[in-house]
Short mmCIF file of N, CA and C in Angstrom, two decimals:
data_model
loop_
_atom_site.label_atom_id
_atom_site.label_comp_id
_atom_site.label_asym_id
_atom_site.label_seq_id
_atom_site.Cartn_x
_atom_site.Cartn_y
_atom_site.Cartn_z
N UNK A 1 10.97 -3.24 -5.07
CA UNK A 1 11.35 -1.94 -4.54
C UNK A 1 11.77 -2.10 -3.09
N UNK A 2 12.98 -1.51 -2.50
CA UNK A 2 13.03 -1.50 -1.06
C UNK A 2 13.68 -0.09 -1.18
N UNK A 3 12.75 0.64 0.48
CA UNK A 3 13.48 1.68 0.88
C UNK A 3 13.91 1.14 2.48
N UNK A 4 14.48 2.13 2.50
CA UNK A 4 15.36 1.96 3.94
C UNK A 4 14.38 3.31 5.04
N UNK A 5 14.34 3.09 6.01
CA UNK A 5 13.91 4.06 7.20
C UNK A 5 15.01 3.73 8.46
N UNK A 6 14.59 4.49 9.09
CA UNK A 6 15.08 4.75 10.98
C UNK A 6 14.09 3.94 12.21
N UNK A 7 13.17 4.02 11.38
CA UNK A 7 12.26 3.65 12.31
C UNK A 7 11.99 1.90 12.26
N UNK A 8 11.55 1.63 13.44
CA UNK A 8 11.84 -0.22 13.65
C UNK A 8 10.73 -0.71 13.00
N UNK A 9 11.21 -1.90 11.96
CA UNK A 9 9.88 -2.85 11.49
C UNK A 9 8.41 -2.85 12.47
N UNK A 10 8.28 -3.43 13.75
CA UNK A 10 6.82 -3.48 14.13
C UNK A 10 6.29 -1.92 13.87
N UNK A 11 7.00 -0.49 13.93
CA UNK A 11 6.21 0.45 14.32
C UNK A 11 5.61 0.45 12.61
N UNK A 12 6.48 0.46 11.81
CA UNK A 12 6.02 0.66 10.56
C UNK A 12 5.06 -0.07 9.82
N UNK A 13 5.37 -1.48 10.17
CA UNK A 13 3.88 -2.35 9.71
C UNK A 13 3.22 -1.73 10.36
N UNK A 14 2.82 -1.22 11.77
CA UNK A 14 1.73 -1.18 12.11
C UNK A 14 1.00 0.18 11.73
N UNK A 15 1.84 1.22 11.43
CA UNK A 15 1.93 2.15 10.59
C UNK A 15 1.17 2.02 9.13
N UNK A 16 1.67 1.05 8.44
CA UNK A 16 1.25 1.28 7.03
C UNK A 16 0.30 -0.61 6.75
N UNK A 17 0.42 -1.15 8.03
CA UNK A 17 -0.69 -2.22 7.90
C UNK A 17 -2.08 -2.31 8.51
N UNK A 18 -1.63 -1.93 10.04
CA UNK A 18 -3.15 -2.05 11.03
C UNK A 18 -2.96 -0.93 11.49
N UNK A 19 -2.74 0.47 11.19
CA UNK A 19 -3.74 1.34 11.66
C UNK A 19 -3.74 2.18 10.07
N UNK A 20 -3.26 1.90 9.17
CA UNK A 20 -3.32 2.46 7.61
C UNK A 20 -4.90 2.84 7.45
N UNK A 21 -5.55 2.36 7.72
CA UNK A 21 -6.71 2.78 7.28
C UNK A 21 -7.52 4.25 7.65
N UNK A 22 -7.12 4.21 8.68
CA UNK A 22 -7.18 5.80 9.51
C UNK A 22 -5.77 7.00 9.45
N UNK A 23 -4.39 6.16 9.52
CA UNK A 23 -3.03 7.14 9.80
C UNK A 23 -3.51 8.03 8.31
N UNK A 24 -3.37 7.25 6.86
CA UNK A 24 -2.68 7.69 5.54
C UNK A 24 -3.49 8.67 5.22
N UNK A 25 -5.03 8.15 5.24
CA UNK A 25 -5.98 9.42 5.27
C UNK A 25 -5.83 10.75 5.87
N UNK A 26 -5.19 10.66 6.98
CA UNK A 26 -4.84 12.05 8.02
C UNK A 26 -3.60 12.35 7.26
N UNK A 27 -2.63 11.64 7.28
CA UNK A 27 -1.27 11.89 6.72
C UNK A 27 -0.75 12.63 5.00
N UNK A 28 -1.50 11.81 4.32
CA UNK A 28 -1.67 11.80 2.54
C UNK A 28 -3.26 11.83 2.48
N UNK A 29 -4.17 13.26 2.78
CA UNK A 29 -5.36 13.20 2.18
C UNK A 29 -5.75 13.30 0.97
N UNK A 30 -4.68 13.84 0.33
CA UNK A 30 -4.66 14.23 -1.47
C UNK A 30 -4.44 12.87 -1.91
N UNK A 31 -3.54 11.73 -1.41
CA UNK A 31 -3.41 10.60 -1.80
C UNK A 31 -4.61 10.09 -1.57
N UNK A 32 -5.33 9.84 -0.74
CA UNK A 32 -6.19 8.82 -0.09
C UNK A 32 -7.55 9.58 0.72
N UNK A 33 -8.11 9.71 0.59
CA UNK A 33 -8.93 10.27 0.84
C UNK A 33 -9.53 9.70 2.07
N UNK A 34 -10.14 8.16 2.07
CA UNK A 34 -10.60 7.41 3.31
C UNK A 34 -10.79 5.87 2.56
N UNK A 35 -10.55 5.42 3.92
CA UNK A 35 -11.01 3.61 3.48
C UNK A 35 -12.15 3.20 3.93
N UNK A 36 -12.51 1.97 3.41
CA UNK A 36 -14.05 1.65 4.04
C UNK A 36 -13.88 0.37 3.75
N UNK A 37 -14.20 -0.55 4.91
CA UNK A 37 -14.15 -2.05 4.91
C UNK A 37 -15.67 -2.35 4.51
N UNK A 38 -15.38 -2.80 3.29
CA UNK A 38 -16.99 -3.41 2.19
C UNK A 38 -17.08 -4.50 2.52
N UNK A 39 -16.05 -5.94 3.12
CA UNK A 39 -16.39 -7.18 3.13
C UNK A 39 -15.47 -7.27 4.00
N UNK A 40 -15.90 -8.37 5.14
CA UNK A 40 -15.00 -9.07 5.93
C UNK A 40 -15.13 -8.27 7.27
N UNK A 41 -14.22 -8.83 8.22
CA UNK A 41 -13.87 -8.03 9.69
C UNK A 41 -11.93 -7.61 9.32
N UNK A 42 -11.71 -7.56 8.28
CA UNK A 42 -10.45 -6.63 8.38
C UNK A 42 -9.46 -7.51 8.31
N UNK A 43 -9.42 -8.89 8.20
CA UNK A 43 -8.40 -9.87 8.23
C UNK A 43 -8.47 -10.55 6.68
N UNK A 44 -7.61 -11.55 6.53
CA UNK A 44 -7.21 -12.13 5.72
C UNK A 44 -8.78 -12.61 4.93
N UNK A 45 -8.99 -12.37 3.02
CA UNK A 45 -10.58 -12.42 2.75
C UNK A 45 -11.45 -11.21 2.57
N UNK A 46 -11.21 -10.06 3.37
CA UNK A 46 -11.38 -8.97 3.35
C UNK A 46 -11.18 -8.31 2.21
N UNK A 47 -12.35 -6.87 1.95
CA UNK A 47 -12.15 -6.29 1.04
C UNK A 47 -12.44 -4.48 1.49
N UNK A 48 -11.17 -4.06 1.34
CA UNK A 48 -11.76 -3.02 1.36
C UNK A 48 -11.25 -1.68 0.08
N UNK A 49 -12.39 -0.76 0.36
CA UNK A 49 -12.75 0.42 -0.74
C UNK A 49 -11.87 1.90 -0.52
N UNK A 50 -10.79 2.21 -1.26
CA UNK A 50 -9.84 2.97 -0.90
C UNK A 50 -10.05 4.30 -1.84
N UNK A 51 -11.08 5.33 -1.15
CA UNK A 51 -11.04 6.39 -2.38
C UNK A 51 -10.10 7.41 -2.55
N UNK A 52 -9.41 7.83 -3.27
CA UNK A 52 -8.55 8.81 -3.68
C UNK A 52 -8.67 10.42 -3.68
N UNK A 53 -8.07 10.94 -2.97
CA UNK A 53 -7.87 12.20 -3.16
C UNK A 53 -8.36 12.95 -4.20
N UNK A 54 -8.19 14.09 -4.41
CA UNK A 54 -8.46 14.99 -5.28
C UNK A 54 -7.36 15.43 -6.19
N UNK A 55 -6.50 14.96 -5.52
CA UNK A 55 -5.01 15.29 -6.10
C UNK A 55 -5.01 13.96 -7.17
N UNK A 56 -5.36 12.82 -7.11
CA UNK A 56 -5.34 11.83 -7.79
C UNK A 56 -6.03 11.67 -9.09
N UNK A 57 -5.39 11.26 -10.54
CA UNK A 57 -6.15 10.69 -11.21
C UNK A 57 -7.01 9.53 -11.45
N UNK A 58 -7.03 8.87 -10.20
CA UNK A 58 -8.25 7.97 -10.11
C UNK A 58 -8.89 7.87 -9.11
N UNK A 59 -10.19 7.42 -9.17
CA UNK A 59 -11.38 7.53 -8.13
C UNK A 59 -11.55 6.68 -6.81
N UNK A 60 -11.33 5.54 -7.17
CA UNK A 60 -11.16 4.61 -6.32
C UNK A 60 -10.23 2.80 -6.84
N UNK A 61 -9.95 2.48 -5.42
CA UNK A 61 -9.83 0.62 -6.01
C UNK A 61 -10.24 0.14 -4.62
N UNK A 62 -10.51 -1.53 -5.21
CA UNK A 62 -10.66 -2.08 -3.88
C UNK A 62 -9.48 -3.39 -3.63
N UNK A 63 -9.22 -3.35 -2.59
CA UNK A 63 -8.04 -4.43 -2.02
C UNK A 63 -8.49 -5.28 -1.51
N UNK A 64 -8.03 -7.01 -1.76
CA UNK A 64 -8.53 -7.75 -1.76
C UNK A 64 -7.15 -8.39 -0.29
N UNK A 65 -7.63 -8.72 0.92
CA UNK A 65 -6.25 -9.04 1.50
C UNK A 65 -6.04 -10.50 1.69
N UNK A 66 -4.84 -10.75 1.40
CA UNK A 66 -3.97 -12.26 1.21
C UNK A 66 -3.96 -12.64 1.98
N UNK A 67 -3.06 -11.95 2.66
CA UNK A 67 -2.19 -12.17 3.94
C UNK A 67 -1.39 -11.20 5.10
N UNK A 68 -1.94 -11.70 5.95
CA UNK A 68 -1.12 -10.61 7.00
C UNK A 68 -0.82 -11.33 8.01
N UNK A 69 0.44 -11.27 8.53
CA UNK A 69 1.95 -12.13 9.38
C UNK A 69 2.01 -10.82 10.31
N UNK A 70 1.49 -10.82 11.36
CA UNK A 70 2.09 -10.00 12.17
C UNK A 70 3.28 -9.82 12.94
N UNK A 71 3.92 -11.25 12.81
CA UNK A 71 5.25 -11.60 13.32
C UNK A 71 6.06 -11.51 12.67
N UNK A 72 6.22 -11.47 11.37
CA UNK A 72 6.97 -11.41 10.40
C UNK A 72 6.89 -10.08 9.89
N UNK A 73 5.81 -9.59 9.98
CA UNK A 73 5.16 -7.99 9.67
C UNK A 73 5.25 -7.81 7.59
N UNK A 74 4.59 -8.74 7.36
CA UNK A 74 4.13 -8.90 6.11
C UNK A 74 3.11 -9.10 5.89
N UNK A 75 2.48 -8.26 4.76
CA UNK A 75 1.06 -8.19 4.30
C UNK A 75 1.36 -8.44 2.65
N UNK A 76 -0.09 -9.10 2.17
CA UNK A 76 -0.24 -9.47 0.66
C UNK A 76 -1.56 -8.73 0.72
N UNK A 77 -2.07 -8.24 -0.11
CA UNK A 77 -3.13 -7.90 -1.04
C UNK A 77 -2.64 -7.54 -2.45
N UNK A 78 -4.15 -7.53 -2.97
CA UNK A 78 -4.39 -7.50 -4.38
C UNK A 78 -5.70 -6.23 -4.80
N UNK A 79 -4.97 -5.57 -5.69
CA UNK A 79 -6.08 -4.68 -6.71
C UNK A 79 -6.87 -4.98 -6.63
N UNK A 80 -8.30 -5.39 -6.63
CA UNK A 80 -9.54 -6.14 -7.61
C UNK A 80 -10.41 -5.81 -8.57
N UNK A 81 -10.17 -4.60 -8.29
CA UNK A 81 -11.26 -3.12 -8.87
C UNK A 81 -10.89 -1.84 -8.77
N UNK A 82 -11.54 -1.11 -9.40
CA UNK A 82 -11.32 0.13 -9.97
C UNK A 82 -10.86 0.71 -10.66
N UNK A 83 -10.55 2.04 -11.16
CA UNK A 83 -10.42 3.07 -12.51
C UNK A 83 -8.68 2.95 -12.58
N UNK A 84 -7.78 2.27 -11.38
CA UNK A 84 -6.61 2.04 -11.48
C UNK A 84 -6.10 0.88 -12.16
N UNK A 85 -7.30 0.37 -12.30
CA UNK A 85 -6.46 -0.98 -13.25
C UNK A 85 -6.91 -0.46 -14.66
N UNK A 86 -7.50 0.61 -14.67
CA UNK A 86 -7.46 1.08 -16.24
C UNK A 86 -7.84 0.07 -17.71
N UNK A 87 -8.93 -1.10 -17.43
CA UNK A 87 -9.49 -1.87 -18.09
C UNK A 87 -8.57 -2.26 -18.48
N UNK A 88 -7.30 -2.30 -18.33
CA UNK A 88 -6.07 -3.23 -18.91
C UNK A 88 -5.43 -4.42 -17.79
N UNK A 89 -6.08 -4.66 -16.75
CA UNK A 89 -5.36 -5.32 -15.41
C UNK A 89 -6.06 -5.88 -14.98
N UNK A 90 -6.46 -7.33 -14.83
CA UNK A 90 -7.00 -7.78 -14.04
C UNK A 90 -7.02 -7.85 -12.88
N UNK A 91 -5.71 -7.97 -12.22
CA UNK A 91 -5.57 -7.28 -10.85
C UNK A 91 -3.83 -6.64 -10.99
N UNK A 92 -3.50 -6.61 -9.61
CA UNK A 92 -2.46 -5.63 -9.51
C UNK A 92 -2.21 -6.33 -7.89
N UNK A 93 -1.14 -7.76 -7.60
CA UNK A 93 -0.43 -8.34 -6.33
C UNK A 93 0.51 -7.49 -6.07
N UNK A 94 0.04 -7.43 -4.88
CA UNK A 94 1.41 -6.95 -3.87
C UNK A 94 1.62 -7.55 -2.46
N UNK A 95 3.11 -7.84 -2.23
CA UNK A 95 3.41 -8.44 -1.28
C UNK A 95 4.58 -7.09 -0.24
N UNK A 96 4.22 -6.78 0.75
CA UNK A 96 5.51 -5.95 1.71
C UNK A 96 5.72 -6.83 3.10
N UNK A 97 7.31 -6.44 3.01
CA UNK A 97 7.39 -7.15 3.98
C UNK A 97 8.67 -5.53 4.95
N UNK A 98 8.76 -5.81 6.24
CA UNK A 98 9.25 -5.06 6.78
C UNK A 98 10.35 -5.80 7.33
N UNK A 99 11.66 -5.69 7.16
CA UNK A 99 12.85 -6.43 7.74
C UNK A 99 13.45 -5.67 8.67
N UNK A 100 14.31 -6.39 9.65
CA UNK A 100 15.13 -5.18 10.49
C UNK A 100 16.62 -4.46 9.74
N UNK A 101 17.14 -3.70 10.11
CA UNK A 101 18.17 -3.15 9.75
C UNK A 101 19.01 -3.11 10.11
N UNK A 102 20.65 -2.99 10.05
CA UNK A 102 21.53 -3.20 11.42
C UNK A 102 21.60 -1.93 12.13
N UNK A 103 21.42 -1.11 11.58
CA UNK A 103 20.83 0.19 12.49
C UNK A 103 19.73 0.20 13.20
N UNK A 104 19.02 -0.61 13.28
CA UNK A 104 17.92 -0.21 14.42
C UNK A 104 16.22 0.15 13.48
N UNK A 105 16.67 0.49 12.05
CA UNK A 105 15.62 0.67 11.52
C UNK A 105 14.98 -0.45 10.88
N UNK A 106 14.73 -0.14 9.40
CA UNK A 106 13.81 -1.08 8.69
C UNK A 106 14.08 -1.14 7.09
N UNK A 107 13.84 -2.43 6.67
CA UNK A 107 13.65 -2.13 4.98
C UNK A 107 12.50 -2.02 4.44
N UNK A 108 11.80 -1.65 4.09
CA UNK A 108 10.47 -2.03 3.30
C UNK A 108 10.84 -2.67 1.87
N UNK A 109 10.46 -3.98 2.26
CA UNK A 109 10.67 -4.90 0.61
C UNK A 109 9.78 -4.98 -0.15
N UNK A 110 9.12 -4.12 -1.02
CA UNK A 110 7.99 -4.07 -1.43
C UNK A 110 7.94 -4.98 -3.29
N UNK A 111 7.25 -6.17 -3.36
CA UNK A 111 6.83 -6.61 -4.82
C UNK A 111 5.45 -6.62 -5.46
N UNK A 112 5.51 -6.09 -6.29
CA UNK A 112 3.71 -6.11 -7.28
C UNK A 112 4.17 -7.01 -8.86
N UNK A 113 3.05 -8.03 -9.07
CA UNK A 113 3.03 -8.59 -10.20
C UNK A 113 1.39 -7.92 -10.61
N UNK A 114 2.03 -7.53 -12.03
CA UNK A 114 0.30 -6.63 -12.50
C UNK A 114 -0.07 -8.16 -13.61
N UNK A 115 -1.45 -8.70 -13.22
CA UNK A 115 -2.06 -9.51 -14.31
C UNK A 115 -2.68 -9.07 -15.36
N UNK A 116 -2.04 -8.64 -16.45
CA UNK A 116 -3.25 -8.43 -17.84
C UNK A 116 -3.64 -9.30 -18.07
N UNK A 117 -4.94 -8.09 -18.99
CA UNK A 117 -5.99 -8.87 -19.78
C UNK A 117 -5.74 -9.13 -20.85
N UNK A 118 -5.63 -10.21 -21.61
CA UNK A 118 -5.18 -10.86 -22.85
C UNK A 118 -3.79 -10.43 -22.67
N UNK A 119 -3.35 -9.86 -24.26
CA UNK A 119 -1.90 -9.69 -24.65
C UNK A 119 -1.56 -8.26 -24.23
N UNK A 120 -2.19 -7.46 -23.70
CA UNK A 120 -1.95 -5.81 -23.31
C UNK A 120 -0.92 -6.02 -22.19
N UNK A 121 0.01 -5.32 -22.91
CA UNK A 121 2.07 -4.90 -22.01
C UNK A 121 1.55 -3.32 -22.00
N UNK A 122 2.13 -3.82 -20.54
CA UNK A 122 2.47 -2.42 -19.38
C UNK A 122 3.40 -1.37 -19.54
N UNK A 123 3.22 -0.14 -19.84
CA UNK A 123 4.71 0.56 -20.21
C UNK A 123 5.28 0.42 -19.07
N UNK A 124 6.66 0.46 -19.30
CA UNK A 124 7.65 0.83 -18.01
C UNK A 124 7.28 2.19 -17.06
N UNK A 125 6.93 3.07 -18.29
CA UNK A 125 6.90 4.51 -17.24
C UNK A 125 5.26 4.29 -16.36
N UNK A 126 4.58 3.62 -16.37
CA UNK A 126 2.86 3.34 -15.96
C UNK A 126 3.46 2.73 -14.63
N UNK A 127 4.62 1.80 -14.41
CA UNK A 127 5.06 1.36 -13.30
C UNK A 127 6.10 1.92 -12.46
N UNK A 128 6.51 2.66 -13.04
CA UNK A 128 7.71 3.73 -12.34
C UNK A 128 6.99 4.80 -12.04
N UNK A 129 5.39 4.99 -12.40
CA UNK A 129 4.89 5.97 -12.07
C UNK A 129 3.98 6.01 -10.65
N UNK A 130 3.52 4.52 -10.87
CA UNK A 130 2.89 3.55 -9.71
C UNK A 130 3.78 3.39 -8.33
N UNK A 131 5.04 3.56 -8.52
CA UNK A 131 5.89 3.01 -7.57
C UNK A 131 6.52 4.47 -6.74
N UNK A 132 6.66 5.63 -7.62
CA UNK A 132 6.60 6.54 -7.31
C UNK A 132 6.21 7.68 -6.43
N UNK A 133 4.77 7.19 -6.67
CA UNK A 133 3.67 7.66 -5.92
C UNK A 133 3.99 7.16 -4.43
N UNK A 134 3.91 5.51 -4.92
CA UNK A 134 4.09 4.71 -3.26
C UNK A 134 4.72 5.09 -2.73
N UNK A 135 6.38 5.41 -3.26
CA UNK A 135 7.40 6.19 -2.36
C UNK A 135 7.04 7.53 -1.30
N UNK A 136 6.03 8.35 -2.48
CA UNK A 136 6.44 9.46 -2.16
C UNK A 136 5.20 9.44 -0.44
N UNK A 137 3.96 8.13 -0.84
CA UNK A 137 3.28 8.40 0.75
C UNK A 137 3.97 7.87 1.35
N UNK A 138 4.91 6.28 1.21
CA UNK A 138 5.80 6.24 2.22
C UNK A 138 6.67 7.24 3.15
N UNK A 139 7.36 8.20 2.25
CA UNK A 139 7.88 9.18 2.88
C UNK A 139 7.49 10.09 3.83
N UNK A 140 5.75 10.31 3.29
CA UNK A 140 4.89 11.64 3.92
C UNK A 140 5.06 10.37 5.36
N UNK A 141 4.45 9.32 5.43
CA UNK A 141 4.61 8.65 6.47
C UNK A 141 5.44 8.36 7.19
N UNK A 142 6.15 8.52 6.83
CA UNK A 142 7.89 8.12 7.51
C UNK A 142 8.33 9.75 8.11
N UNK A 143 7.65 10.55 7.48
CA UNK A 143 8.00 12.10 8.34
C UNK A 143 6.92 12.20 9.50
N UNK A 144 5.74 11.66 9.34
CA UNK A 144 4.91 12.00 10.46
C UNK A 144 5.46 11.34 11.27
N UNK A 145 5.65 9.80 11.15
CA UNK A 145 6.02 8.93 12.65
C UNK A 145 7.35 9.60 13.36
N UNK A 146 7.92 10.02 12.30
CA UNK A 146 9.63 10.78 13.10
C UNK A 146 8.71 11.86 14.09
N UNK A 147 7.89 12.84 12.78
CA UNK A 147 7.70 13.96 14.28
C UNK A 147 6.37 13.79 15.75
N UNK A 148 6.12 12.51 15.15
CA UNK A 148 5.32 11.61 16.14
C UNK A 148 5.48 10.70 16.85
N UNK A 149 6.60 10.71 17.60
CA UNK A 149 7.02 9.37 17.99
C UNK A 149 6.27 8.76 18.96
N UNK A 150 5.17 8.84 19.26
CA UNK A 150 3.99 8.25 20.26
C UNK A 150 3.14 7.83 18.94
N UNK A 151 2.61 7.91 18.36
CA UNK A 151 2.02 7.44 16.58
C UNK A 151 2.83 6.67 16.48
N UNK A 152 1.49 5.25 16.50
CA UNK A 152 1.70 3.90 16.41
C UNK A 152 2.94 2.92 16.89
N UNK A 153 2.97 3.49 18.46
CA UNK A 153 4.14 2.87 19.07
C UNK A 153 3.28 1.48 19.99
#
């Protein structure tokens, strides 16, 4: 998946990487309700507990983090748990990366590989529905930083 923004790669990683844990909650509370770091100091190894809104059909997951490039402004984590992998997923990788634009903005290059359990296939619409969603907090986020332009500069 890539969307396009206005706004420059560092503000947006830092946007939706190192201060995500506090912005999305304020921003998308129906999405996200609050995070809570269960393991680690917040770096690469880390795990943290992401509960969901009310607006959401699921309760919680926890993210397992890969990798985070602050220079490059790419982050990896992984699913590990919860009612979102729907006993069919062992986990759920994702890799974003933030590129520049020749405008001044950004791409968000976003990839997820979902691991099932045994032989259980993913419908198409379960992932267009997944990706959807992502868009739509990207966006709520991408409107706050416009009418915030001191937020996460």
């Amino acid at each position: 998946m890539e969307v396009t923004t206005s706004i420059p790669p560092a503000r947006m990683f830092k946007a939706f990487v190192l201060e995500a844990d506090t912005l999305i909650p304020k921003v998308v509370p129906n999405a996200i309700q609050h995070v809570e770091l269960v393991e680690g100091d917040g770096g690469v190894g880390s795990i943290k507990k992401l509960t969901f809104g009310e607006g959401s059909q699921f309760k919680y997951v926890k993210h397992k983090i890969e990798g985070i490039d602050n220079e490059n402004f790419t982050y990896k984590y992984s699913i590990i748990e919860g009612d979102a992998l729907m006993h069919t997923l062992e986990k759920i990788s994702y890799e974003t990366k933030f590129v520049a634009s020749p405008d001044g903005g950004s791409i968000c290059k976003s990839t997820s590989k979902y691991f099932t359990i045994g032989d259980i296939e993913i419908k198409e619409e379960e992932i267009k529905a997944g990706k959807e969603k992502a868009l739509g907090m990207y966006k709520a986020v991408e409107a706050y930083l416009l009418a915030n332009p001191d937020v996460c500069n």
